[in-house]
Amino acid sequence: MTSKRIYQWFIGTSIVLFFISLTQVDLEYARLTTGFKDFAEMLLKMFPPANLEWDRVLEGVLESWHIAVVGTSIAIVISLFLSLTAASNVSPMKGLSSIVKGFAALMRVIPVFIWALIFVVSLGMGPLAGIMALAVHSLGMLIKVYAESIEEVKPGIIEAMRSTGAGWWSMMMRGVIPSAMTSILSWSLFRLEIDLRYSTILGMVGAGGIGLIMLGTLRMYNLQATLSIILIMFAMIFTVEFIGSRIKARWLNGPTKRTGVTIG
Amino acid sequence: MKPILSVRDLQKVYPDGTKAIKGMSFDIMSDERVAIIGRSGAGKSTLLRCLNQLIPATSGEVTFLDQSVTRASGGAVRRIRRQIGIIFQQFHLVDRVSVIDNVLHGRLGYMNALQGAFGLYSSVDRKRAEALLERVGLGDKANQRADALSGGQQQRVAIARACMQNPKLMLADEPIASLDPVTAITIMDMLTQLTTEQNIPLIVNLHQVDVAKTYATRIIGVRAGEIVYDGTPDDLTEEMLNWIYQGEVTQLHASKPVLNKESHKVVLV
């Protein structure tokens, strides 16, 4: 089959699938018109954004960020240890590597909001549920990326340390982790950025922080206050992304750029 | 005199069926400097790694100071390894940590998990590491990152790390193959001097016949996993060399380096 023919097939199948799906979900088209009207009315009711109890809001903002920092930190510590058992080049036992990698995959594929719901149900509403949700979901990712960083450590370094008679812990802490440190650090920062963004909205399922405050205003139909909080969330996420990109530019490219300028 | 190391009918077959070592036997005495020569792929590297179980042997027996290396496991392997220093072609330092820390890694085999993991080296060890760095001429580089050093300097750090183990045997796998000829001579000098001072044997895999002849007291020629020559450098004939290398003899220099017996320095003639 020519590539043009594959292309035509692809488009054709997509269109057929779209219409099958559309008929199967059984939409009420009448609601589309009334719904648009309600939506526009609600948007109008949100303006102008209301003044808030600022000390409560500030508390919420800080709580969101604390949740992110604590959750990520817990994930970093646990992942650092578990990734050593997951990395196939240094794992102390045969078979352990795939077990830990499987566990990490399971933690990762369950979305963070599902984790938050699970912990809200089991631990109650509030920051603890948020911390646990972020920690568990993050370690799913961190174990994987840390293990990959460790697997990239030059085999010679490990061989040389083995040849000195060093034990497993000494080899890991003195040789393997320092060699993988740069990528471990940048992955951790990257994860912190993600968690700072998640923690802003995690409260909407009851897991603490600014999101929990928004949940309250929404329940009371205080739409003007809700808009204010949405704007604050936007500012929070924007700040995190802005600072994150600045740090990346400075840490990862900065030194080479600077020497380039002085030399050239 | 009892041999430090004794190898009996050593064989290594890799999982893919490659027969790297086909039954080698030899003894190493404490005052010997042995050069193992042969083409790439002849089994030199595998042989060296079987001596401290970095690669497990398939059959045969390696005995080091009356202990069996081939039958040792777990803690016993570690206790044997820490008494055998080994230098690699690519130095294999931990790039991102300081030079002095790399030297101190030589002590890890003597420390428990907690001390080792957190790098709690004794002050005696620290002094010794500094002295060894001084000895290999890198006293001023102690706090630099290892990857900031040149190849020759990194190899000197690796030598200091191996000496830090207080080894009873020194192995070197192509220690000069990645270095320029002048640096290569310094490294060979250093290895010779340090092992002679401590009265321990040196086994060195070499590509360059001229270097082997200059430094070694005994030469073992390896061809396709078998020992085809074991004797003094002087008895090594052109014919034998051609047999070992299958007609491709490698020389380090066009001119010939000669060891001055009194100063232990090598001069190019």
Coordinates of C-alpha atoms in Angstrom, one line a residue:
Chain A
M1 CA 0.0 0.0 0.0
T2 CA 1.3 3.4 -0.9
S3 CA 1.6 6.1 1.8
K4 CA -1.1 8.1 0.2
R5 CA -3.5 5.2 0.5
I6 CA -2.6 4.7 4.2
Y7 CA -3.3 8.3 4.7
Q8 CA -6.8 8.0 3.1
W9 CA -7.6 5.0 5.1
F10 CA -6.5 6.7 8.3
I11 CA -8.8 9.8 7.6
G12 CA -11.7 7.5 6.6
T13 CA -11.5 5.3 9.7
S14 CA -11.2 8.4 11.9
I15 CA -14.4 9.9 10.5
V16 CA -16.3 6.7 10.8
L17 CA -15.1 6.2 14.4
F18 CA -16.1 9.8 15.2
F19 CA -19.7 9.3 14.1
I20 CA -20.0 5.9 15.8
S21 CA -18.9 7.5 19.0
L22 CA -21.2 10.5 18.6
T23 CA -24.3 8.4 18.2
Q24 CA -23.3 6.1 21.0
V25 CA -23.0 8.8 23.7
D26 CA -26.6 9.9 22.9
L27 CA -26.3 13.7 23.3
E28 CA -29.3 15.9 24.1
Y29 CA -28.8 18.6 21.6
A30 CA -31.5 20.8 23.0
R31 CA -29.4 21.2 26.2
L32 CA -26.6 22.7 24.1
T33 CA -28.6 25.8 23.4
T34 CA -30.0 26.3 26.9
G35 CA -26.7 25.4 28.4
F36 CA -24.9 28.0 26.4
K37 CA -27.3 30.6 27.8
D38 CA -26.8 29.4 31.4
F39 CA -23.1 29.4 30.9
A40 CA -23.0 33.0 29.7
E41 CA -25.2 34.1 32.6
M42 CA -23.0 32.4 35.1
L43 CA -19.9 34.0 33.5
L44 CA -21.6 37.4 33.9
K45 CA -22.5 36.6 37.5
M46 CA -18.8 36.0 38.2
F47 CA -17.9 39.6 37.4
P48 CA -16.5 41.6 39.0
P49 CA -14.2 39.4 41.0
A50 CA -15.1 39.8 44.7
N51 CA -12.8 41.0 47.4
L52 CA -11.7 38.1 49.6
E53 CA -10.7 37.3 53.2
W54 CA -7.1 37.8 52.2
D55 CA -5.5 36.2 55.3
R56 CA -7.5 33.0 54.7
V57 CA -6.6 33.0 51.0
L58 CA -2.9 33.6 51.8
E59 CA -3.0 30.7 54.2
G60 CA -4.5 28.6 51.4
V61 CA -1.8 29.6 48.9
L62 CA 0.9 28.8 51.4
E63 CA -0.7 25.5 52.3
S64 CA -0.9 24.5 48.7
W65 CA 2.8 25.1 48.3
H66 CA 3.7 23.4 51.6
I67 CA 1.7 20.3 50.4
A68 CA 3.7 20.3 47.2
V69 CA 7.1 20.7 49.0
V70 CA 6.4 18.0 51.6
G71 CA 4.8 15.6 49.1
T72 CA 7.7 15.9 46.7
S73 CA 10.3 15.6 49.4
I74 CA 8.8 12.4 50.7
A75 CA 8.7 11.0 47.2
I76 CA 12.3 12.0 46.5
V77 CA 13.6 10.2 49.6
I78 CA 11.6 7.0 49.0
S79 CA 12.4 7.0 45.3
L80 CA 16.1 7.5 45.8
F81 CA 16.2 4.3 47.8
L82 CA 13.8 2.3 45.7
S83 CA 15.5 3.4 42.4
L84 CA 18.7 1.7 43.5
T85 CA 16.8 -1.6 43.7
A86 CA 15.1 -0.8 40.4
A87 CA 18.2 0.1 38.3
S88 CA 19.2 -3.2 36.6
N89 CA 22.9 -2.4 36.8
V90 CA 23.1 -2.1 40.6
S91 CA 20.0 -3.9 41.9
P92 CA 21.2 -6.2 44.7
M93 CA 18.8 -9.1 43.8
K94 CA 17.8 -10.7 40.5
G95 CA 14.1 -10.0 39.7
L96 CA 13.8 -7.2 42.3
S97 CA 14.3 -4.7 39.5
S98 CA 11.2 -5.6 37.6
I99 CA 9.1 -5.9 40.7
V100 CA 10.0 -2.3 41.8
K101 CA 9.6 -1.0 38.3
G102 CA 6.2 -2.6 38.1
F103 CA 5.2 -1.1 41.4
A104 CA 6.3 2.4 40.1
A105 CA 4.3 2.0 36.9
L106 CA 1.2 1.2 38.9
M107 CA 1.6 4.3 41.1
R108 CA 2.2 6.3 38.0
V109 CA -0.8 5.2 35.9
I110 CA -3.3 6.0 38.6
P111 CA -4.0 9.7 38.1
V112 CA -3.1 12.0 40.9
F113 CA -6.8 13.0 41.4
I114 CA -7.8 9.4 41.9
W115 CA -5.1 9.2 44.6
A116 CA -6.4 12.4 46.2
L117 CA -9.9 11.0 46.3
I118 CA -8.7 7.7 47.8
F119 CA -6.8 9.6 50.5
V120 CA -9.6 12.1 51.2
V121 CA -11.8 9.1 51.8
S122 CA -9.3 7.2 54.0
L123 CA -7.6 10.1 55.8
G124 CA -10.3 12.8 55.7
M125 CA -10.3 16.2 53.9
G126 CA -7.2 18.4 54.3
P127 CA -3.6 18.8 53.5
L128 CA -2.5 15.3 54.6
A129 CA -4.6 13.7 51.8
G130 CA -2.9 16.1 49.3
I131 CA 0.6 15.3 50.6
M132 CA 0.0 11.6 50.4
A133 CA -1.6 11.8 46.9
L134 CA 1.4 13.9 45.5
A135 CA 4.0 11.7 47.3
V136 CA 2.5 8.4 45.9
H137 CA 2.0 9.7 42.4
S138 CA 5.4 11.4 42.3
L139 CA 7.3 8.4 43.4
G140 CA 5.8 6.4 40.6
M141 CA 7.6 8.8 38.2
L142 CA 10.7 9.5 40.2
I143 CA 11.6 5.8 40.7
K144 CA 11.5 5.3 36.9
V145 CA 13.6 8.4 36.0
Y146 CA 16.1 8.0 38.8
A147 CA 16.6 4.3 37.9
E148 CA 17.2 5.3 34.3
S149 CA 19.7 7.9 35.4
I150 CA 21.5 5.3 37.5
E151 CA 21.5 2.8 34.6
E152 CA 23.4 5.4 32.6
V153 CA 26.3 5.5 35.1
K154 CA 29.4 4.2 33.3
P155 CA 29.9 0.5 34.1
G156 CA 33.6 1.1 34.6
I157 CA 33.0 3.3 37.7
I158 CA 30.9 0.5 39.2
E159 CA 33.5 -2.1 38.3
A160 CA 36.3 0.0 39.8
M161 CA 34.4 0.4 43.1
R162 CA 33.6 -3.3 43.2
S163 CA 37.3 -4.0 42.8
T164 CA 38.2 -2.1 45.9
G165 CA 36.1 -4.6 47.9
A166 CA 33.5 -1.8 48.7
G167 CA 30.1 -3.0 50.0
W168 CA 26.8 -2.3 48.3
W169 CA 25.9 0.8 50.4
S170 CA 29.3 2.3 50.0
M171 CA 29.2 1.8 46.3
M172 CA 25.8 3.4 46.0
M173 CA 26.5 6.4 48.2
R174 CA 30.1 7.1 47.2
G175 CA 30.1 6.2 43.6
V176 CA 26.7 5.6 41.9
I177 CA 24.6 8.4 43.4
P178 CA 27.2 11.1 43.0
S179 CA 27.7 10.0 39.3
A180 CA 23.9 10.3 38.6
M181 CA 23.5 13.4 40.8
T182 CA 23.1 16.0 38.1
S183 CA 20.2 14.2 36.4
I184 CA 18.6 13.2 39.8
L185 CA 18.6 16.9 40.8
S186 CA 17.1 18.2 37.6
W187 CA 14.4 15.5 37.6
S188 CA 13.6 16.4 41.3
L189 CA 13.2 20.0 40.4
F190 CA 11.1 19.1 37.4
R191 CA 8.8 17.0 39.6
L192 CA 8.6 19.8 42.2
E193 CA 7.3 22.1 39.5
I194 CA 4.6 19.6 38.5
D195 CA 3.6 19.1 42.1
L196 CA 3.4 22.8 42.8
R197 CA 0.9 23.1 39.9
Y198 CA -1.1 20.0 41.0
S199 CA -1.3 21.2 44.6
T200 CA -3.0 24.4 43.5
I201 CA -6.0 22.5 42.1
L202 CA -5.8 19.3 44.2
G203 CA -7.9 20.9 46.9
M204 CA -10.9 20.8 44.6
V205 CA -11.4 17.2 45.6
G206 CA -10.9 18.1 49.2
A207 CA -7.1 17.6 49.6
G208 CA -6.3 21.0 51.2
G209 CA -4.8 24.3 50.0
I210 CA -6.2 27.0 47.9
G211 CA -8.4 24.5 46.0
L212 CA -10.2 23.6 49.1
I213 CA -11.2 27.3 49.7
M214 CA -12.5 27.4 46.1
L215 CA -14.5 24.3 46.8
G216 CA -16.2 26.2 49.6
T217 CA -17.0 29.3 47.6
L218 CA -18.4 27.1 44.7
R219 CA -20.6 25.3 47.1
M220 CA -22.0 28.5 48.5
Y221 CA -22.5 29.7 44.9
N222 CA -20.3 32.7 45.6
L223 CA -19.2 33.0 41.9
Q224 CA -17.5 36.3 42.3
A225 CA -15.2 35.0 45.0
T226 CA -14.6 31.8 42.9
L227 CA -13.4 34.0 40.0
S228 CA -11.0 35.8 42.3
I229 CA -9.6 32.4 43.4
I230 CA -9.3 31.2 39.8
L231 CA -7.2 34.3 39.1
I232 CA -5.0 33.6 42.1
M233 CA -4.5 30.0 40.9
F234 CA -3.6 31.3 37.5
A235 CA -1.0 33.6 39.1
M236 CA 0.4 30.8 41.2
I237 CA 0.8 28.4 38.3
F238 CA 2.2 31.1 36.1
T239 CA 4.7 32.1 38.8
V240 CA 5.9 28.4 39.2
E241 CA 6.3 28.0 35.5
F242 CA 8.1 31.3 35.2
I243 CA 10.6 30.6 38.0
G244 CA 10.9 27.0 36.8
S245 CA 12.0 28.0 33.4
R246 CA 14.4 30.6 34.8
I247 CA 16.0 28.1 37.0
K248 CA 16.3 25.6 34.1
A249 CA 17.9 28.2 31.8
R250 CA 20.3 29.3 34.5
W251 CA 21.3 25.9 35.9
L252 CA 21.3 23.8 32.8
N253 CA 22.6 26.2 30.1
G254 CA 23.9 29.2 32.2
P255 CA 27.5 28.3 32.8
T256 CA 28.3 27.2 29.3
K257 CA 26.6 30.3 27.9
R258 CA 28.6 32.6 30.3
T259 CA 32.0 31.0 29.5
G260 CA 31.1 31.3 25.9
V261 CA 30.6 35.0 26.2
T262 CA 33.8 35.6 28.2
I263 CA 36.0 33.5 25.8
G264 CA 34.4 34.6 22.5
Chain B
M1 CA 59.2 -19.2 48.7
K2 CA 55.4 -19.5 48.4
P3 CA 53.7 -17.8 45.5
I4 CA 51.4 -14.9 46.2
L5 CA 49.0 -15.9 43.4
S6 CA 48.5 -19.3 41.9
V7 CA 46.4 -20.1 38.9
R8 CA 45.5 -23.7 37.9
D9 CA 43.8 -24.8 34.7
L10 CA 41.7 -21.6 34.6
Q11 CA 38.9 -21.6 32.1
K12 CA 36.3 -19.0 31.2
V13 CA 33.4 -19.6 28.8
Y14 CA 31.0 -16.7 28.3
P15 CA 27.3 -17.3 28.1
D16 CA 27.4 -16.8 24.3
G17 CA 29.8 -19.7 24.0
T18 CA 33.0 -17.7 23.5
K19 CA 35.9 -19.6 25.1
A20 CA 37.9 -16.6 26.4
I21 CA 40.4 -18.6 28.5
K22 CA 41.2 -22.2 27.7
G23 CA 43.0 -23.6 30.7
M24 CA 45.8 -21.3 32.0
S25 CA 48.2 -22.2 34.8
F26 CA 50.9 -20.0 36.4
D27 CA 52.3 -18.9 39.8
I28 CA 53.3 -15.3 40.7
M29 CA 56.0 -14.6 43.3
S30 CA 56.2 -11.5 45.4
D31 CA 59.2 -10.0 43.5
E32 CA 57.8 -10.5 40.0
R33 CA 56.7 -7.9 37.5
V34 CA 54.7 -9.8 34.9
A35 CA 53.6 -8.4 31.6
I36 CA 50.8 -10.3 29.8
I37 CA 51.0 -9.6 26.1
G38 CA 48.8 -10.6 23.2
R39 CA 46.4 -9.2 20.7
S40 CA 43.1 -7.6 21.6
G41 CA 40.6 -10.4 22.2
A42 CA 43.2 -12.9 23.2
G43 CA 41.7 -13.1 26.7
K44 CA 44.1 -10.8 28.7
S45 CA 41.3 -8.6 30.2
T46 CA 39.2 -11.6 31.1
L47 CA 42.1 -13.3 32.8
L48 CA 42.9 -10.2 34.9
R49 CA 39.3 -9.9 36.0
C50 CA 39.1 -13.6 36.9
L51 CA 42.0 -13.1 39.4
N52 CA 39.8 -11.0 41.7
Q53 CA 36.4 -12.5 40.6
L54 CA 35.2 -9.3 38.9
I55 CA 34.3 -12.0 36.3
P56 CA 33.6 -15.5 37.8
A57 CA 35.7 -18.2 36.2
T58 CA 34.0 -21.2 34.6
S59 CA 36.4 -23.8 36.0
G60 CA 39.9 -24.1 37.5
E61 CA 41.3 -22.6 40.6
V62 CA 42.8 -19.2 41.5
T63 CA 44.5 -19.1 44.9
F64 CA 45.6 -15.8 46.4
L65 CA 47.5 -15.8 49.7
D66 CA 46.3 -19.4 50.5
Q67 CA 42.6 -18.4 49.9
S68 CA 40.6 -19.7 47.0
V69 CA 39.3 -16.8 44.9
T70 CA 37.3 -19.0 42.6
R71 CA 35.3 -20.6 45.4
A72 CA 34.9 -17.5 47.6
S73 CA 31.6 -15.7 47.8
G74 CA 30.0 -12.7 49.5
G75 CA 32.1 -11.2 52.2
A76 CA 35.1 -13.4 51.4
V77 CA 35.2 -12.0 47.9
R78 CA 35.2 -8.5 49.2
R79 CA 38.1 -9.3 51.7
I80 CA 40.1 -10.8 48.8
R81 CA 39.3 -7.9 46.4
R82 CA 40.4 -5.2 48.9
Q83 CA 43.9 -6.7 49.0
I84 CA 44.2 -6.6 45.2
G85 CA 44.7 -3.2 43.6
I86 CA 43.6 -2.8 40.0
I87 CA 44.2 -0.1 37.4
F88 CA 42.0 0.2 34.3
Q89 CA 42.6 1.6 30.9
Q90 CA 39.9 4.2 31.2
F91 CA 40.9 5.1 34.9
H92 CA 37.3 4.7 36.1
L93 CA 37.3 7.5 38.7
V94 CA 34.1 8.8 40.0
D95 CA 34.1 12.0 37.8
R96 CA 32.0 14.2 39.9
V97 CA 33.7 13.9 43.2
S98 CA 37.0 15.3 44.4
V99 CA 40.4 13.8 43.7
I100 CA 41.1 13.1 47.4
D101 CA 37.7 11.4 47.8
N102 CA 38.5 9.1 44.8
V103 CA 41.8 8.1 46.6
L104 CA 39.9 7.5 49.8
H105 CA 37.6 5.1 47.9
G106 CA 40.5 2.6 48.2
R107 CA 39.6 2.3 51.9
L108 CA 35.9 1.4 51.4
G109 CA 36.6 -2.3 51.4
Y110 CA 37.9 -2.0 55.0
M111 CA 34.9 0.0 56.3
N112 CA 31.4 -1.1 57.5
A113 CA 28.3 -0.1 55.5
L114 CA 27.6 2.9 57.7
Q115 CA 31.1 4.3 57.6
G116 CA 31.4 3.6 54.0
A117 CA 28.1 5.0 52.9
F118 CA 28.7 8.3 54.7
G119 CA 32.4 8.5 53.9
L120 CA 33.5 8.6 57.5
Y121 CA 37.2 8.0 56.8
S122 CA 39.6 8.0 59.7
S123 CA 42.1 10.8 60.0
V124 CA 44.9 8.2 59.5
D125 CA 43.3 7.3 56.1
R126 CA 43.0 11.0 55.2
K127 CA 46.7 11.7 56.0
R128 CA 47.7 8.6 54.0
A129 CA 45.5 9.7 51.0
E130 CA 47.2 13.1 51.1
A131 CA 50.6 11.6 51.3
L132 CA 49.8 9.2 48.4
L133 CA 48.6 12.1 46.2
E134 CA 51.8 13.9 47.1
R135 CA 53.7 10.8 46.1
V136 CA 52.1 10.7 42.6
G137 CA 52.7 14.4 42.2
L138 CA 49.1 15.6 42.6
G139 CA 49.2 17.1 46.1
D140 CA 47.9 20.5 44.8
K141 CA 44.9 18.9 43.0
A142 CA 43.3 17.2 46.1
N143 CA 40.2 19.2 46.1
Q144 CA 39.6 19.5 42.3
R145 CA 36.9 17.4 40.7
A146 CA 38.3 14.2 39.2
D147 CA 37.0 15.0 35.7
A148 CA 39.0 18.3 35.6
L149 CA 42.2 16.3 35.4
S150 CA 44.0 15.1 32.3
G151 CA 44.1 11.5 31.4
G152 CA 47.6 10.9 32.8
Q153 CA 46.7 12.7 36.0
Q154 CA 43.5 10.6 36.4
Q155 CA 45.5 7.5 36.0
R156 CA 47.9 8.7 38.7
V157 CA 44.8 9.2 41.0
A158 CA 43.7 5.6 40.1
I159 CA 47.2 4.4 41.1
A160 CA 46.9 6.3 44.4
R161 CA 43.4 4.7 45.0
A162 CA 44.8 1.2 44.4
C163 CA 47.7 1.8 46.8
M164 CA 45.3 3.1 49.4
Q165 CA 44.0 -0.5 49.6
N166 CA 47.3 -1.7 50.9
P167 CA 47.3 -4.3 48.2
K168 CA 49.3 -7.5 48.3
L169 CA 49.1 -7.7 44.5
M170 CA 48.7 -5.0 41.9
L171 CA 46.9 -5.6 38.6
A172 CA 46.8 -3.2 35.6
D173 CA 44.7 -3.7 32.6
E174 CA 46.2 -1.8 29.6
P175 CA 47.1 1.1 32.0
I176 CA 48.7 3.2 29.2
A177 CA 46.6 2.4 26.2
S178 CA 44.7 5.7 26.4
L179 CA 47.8 7.8 27.1
D180 CA 50.4 9.6 25.0
P181 CA 53.9 7.9 24.9
V182 CA 55.6 10.3 27.4
T183 CA 52.8 10.1 29.9
A184 CA 52.7 6.3 29.4
I185 CA 56.4 6.1 30.6
T186 CA 55.6 8.2 33.7
I187 CA 52.7 5.9 34.6
M188 CA 54.8 2.7 34.0
D189 CA 57.6 4.2 36.2
M190 CA 55.2 5.0 38.9
L191 CA 53.6 1.5 38.9
T192 CA 57.0 -0.1 38.9
Q193 CA 58.4 2.0 41.7
L194 CA 55.4 1.8 44.0
T195 CA 55.1 -2.0 43.7
T196 CA 58.8 -2.5 44.1
E197 CA 58.8 -0.3 47.3
Q198 CA 56.0 -2.3 48.8
N199 CA 57.5 -5.6 47.7
I200 CA 54.3 -6.7 45.9
P201 CA 54.0 -8.3 42.5
L202 CA 52.6 -6.4 39.5
I203 CA 50.7 -8.1 36.7
V204 CA 50.1 -5.8 33.8
N205 CA 48.3 -6.4 30.5
L206 CA 50.2 -4.6 27.7
H207 CA 49.8 -4.0 24.1
Q208 CA 53.2 -2.6 23.5
V209 CA 56.0 -5.2 23.3
D210 CA 58.8 -2.7 23.9
V211 CA 57.2 -1.4 27.1
A212 CA 56.7 -5.0 28.3
K213 CA 60.3 -5.9 27.6
T214 CA 61.6 -2.8 29.4
Y215 CA 59.6 -3.1 32.6
A216 CA 58.7 -6.7 33.1
T217 CA 60.9 -9.4 34.8
R218 CA 58.7 -12.0 33.2
I219 CA 56.5 -12.1 30.1
I220 CA 53.4 -14.2 29.5
G221 CA 52.3 -14.4 25.9
V222 CA 48.7 -15.1 25.4
R223 CA 47.1 -16.2 22.1
A224 CA 43.5 -17.1 21.6
G225 CA 42.9 -17.9 25.3
E226 CA 46.1 -20.0 25.8
I227 CA 49.5 -19.2 27.2
V228 CA 52.0 -19.7 24.4
Y229 CA 55.0 -18.1 26.1
D230 CA 56.1 -17.8 29.7
G231 CA 59.6 -16.7 30.3
T232 CA 62.1 -13.8 30.6
P233 CA 62.0 -10.8 28.3
D234 CA 65.4 -11.7 26.9
D235 CA 64.3 -15.1 25.7
L236 CA 61.3 -13.7 23.8
T237 CA 62.3 -14.2 20.2
E238 CA 61.0 -12.4 17.1
E239 CA 59.5 -15.7 15.9
M240 CA 57.6 -16.1 19.2
L241 CA 56.3 -12.5 19.0
N242 CA 55.1 -13.1 15.5
W243 CA 53.3 -16.2 16.7
I244 CA 51.7 -14.3 19.6
Y245 CA 50.6 -11.4 17.5
Q246 CA 50.0 -13.3 14.3
G247 CA 52.3 -10.9 12.5
E248 CA 51.0 -7.6 14.0
V249 CA 53.6 -6.5 16.6
T250 CA 52.7 -3.2 18.3
Q251 CA 55.5 -0.8 19.3
L252 CA 55.0 2.3 21.5
H253 CA 58.1 4.1 20.2
A254 CA 60.1 4.2 17.0
S255 CA 63.0 4.7 19.3
K256 CA 63.6 2.3 22.1
P257 CA 62.9 3.1 25.8
V258 CA 65.5 1.6 28.2
L259 CA 65.1 1.3 32.0
N260 CA 68.0 2.8 33.9
K261 CA 68.4 0.3 36.7
E262 CA 69.7 2.8 39.3
S263 CA 67.3 5.6 38.9
H264 CA 64.4 3.6 37.7
K265 CA 63.9 6.2 35.0
V266 CA 63.3 5.3 31.4
V267 CA 65.4 7.0 28.7
L268 CA 64.6 6.9 25.0
V269 CA 67.6 5.6 23.0

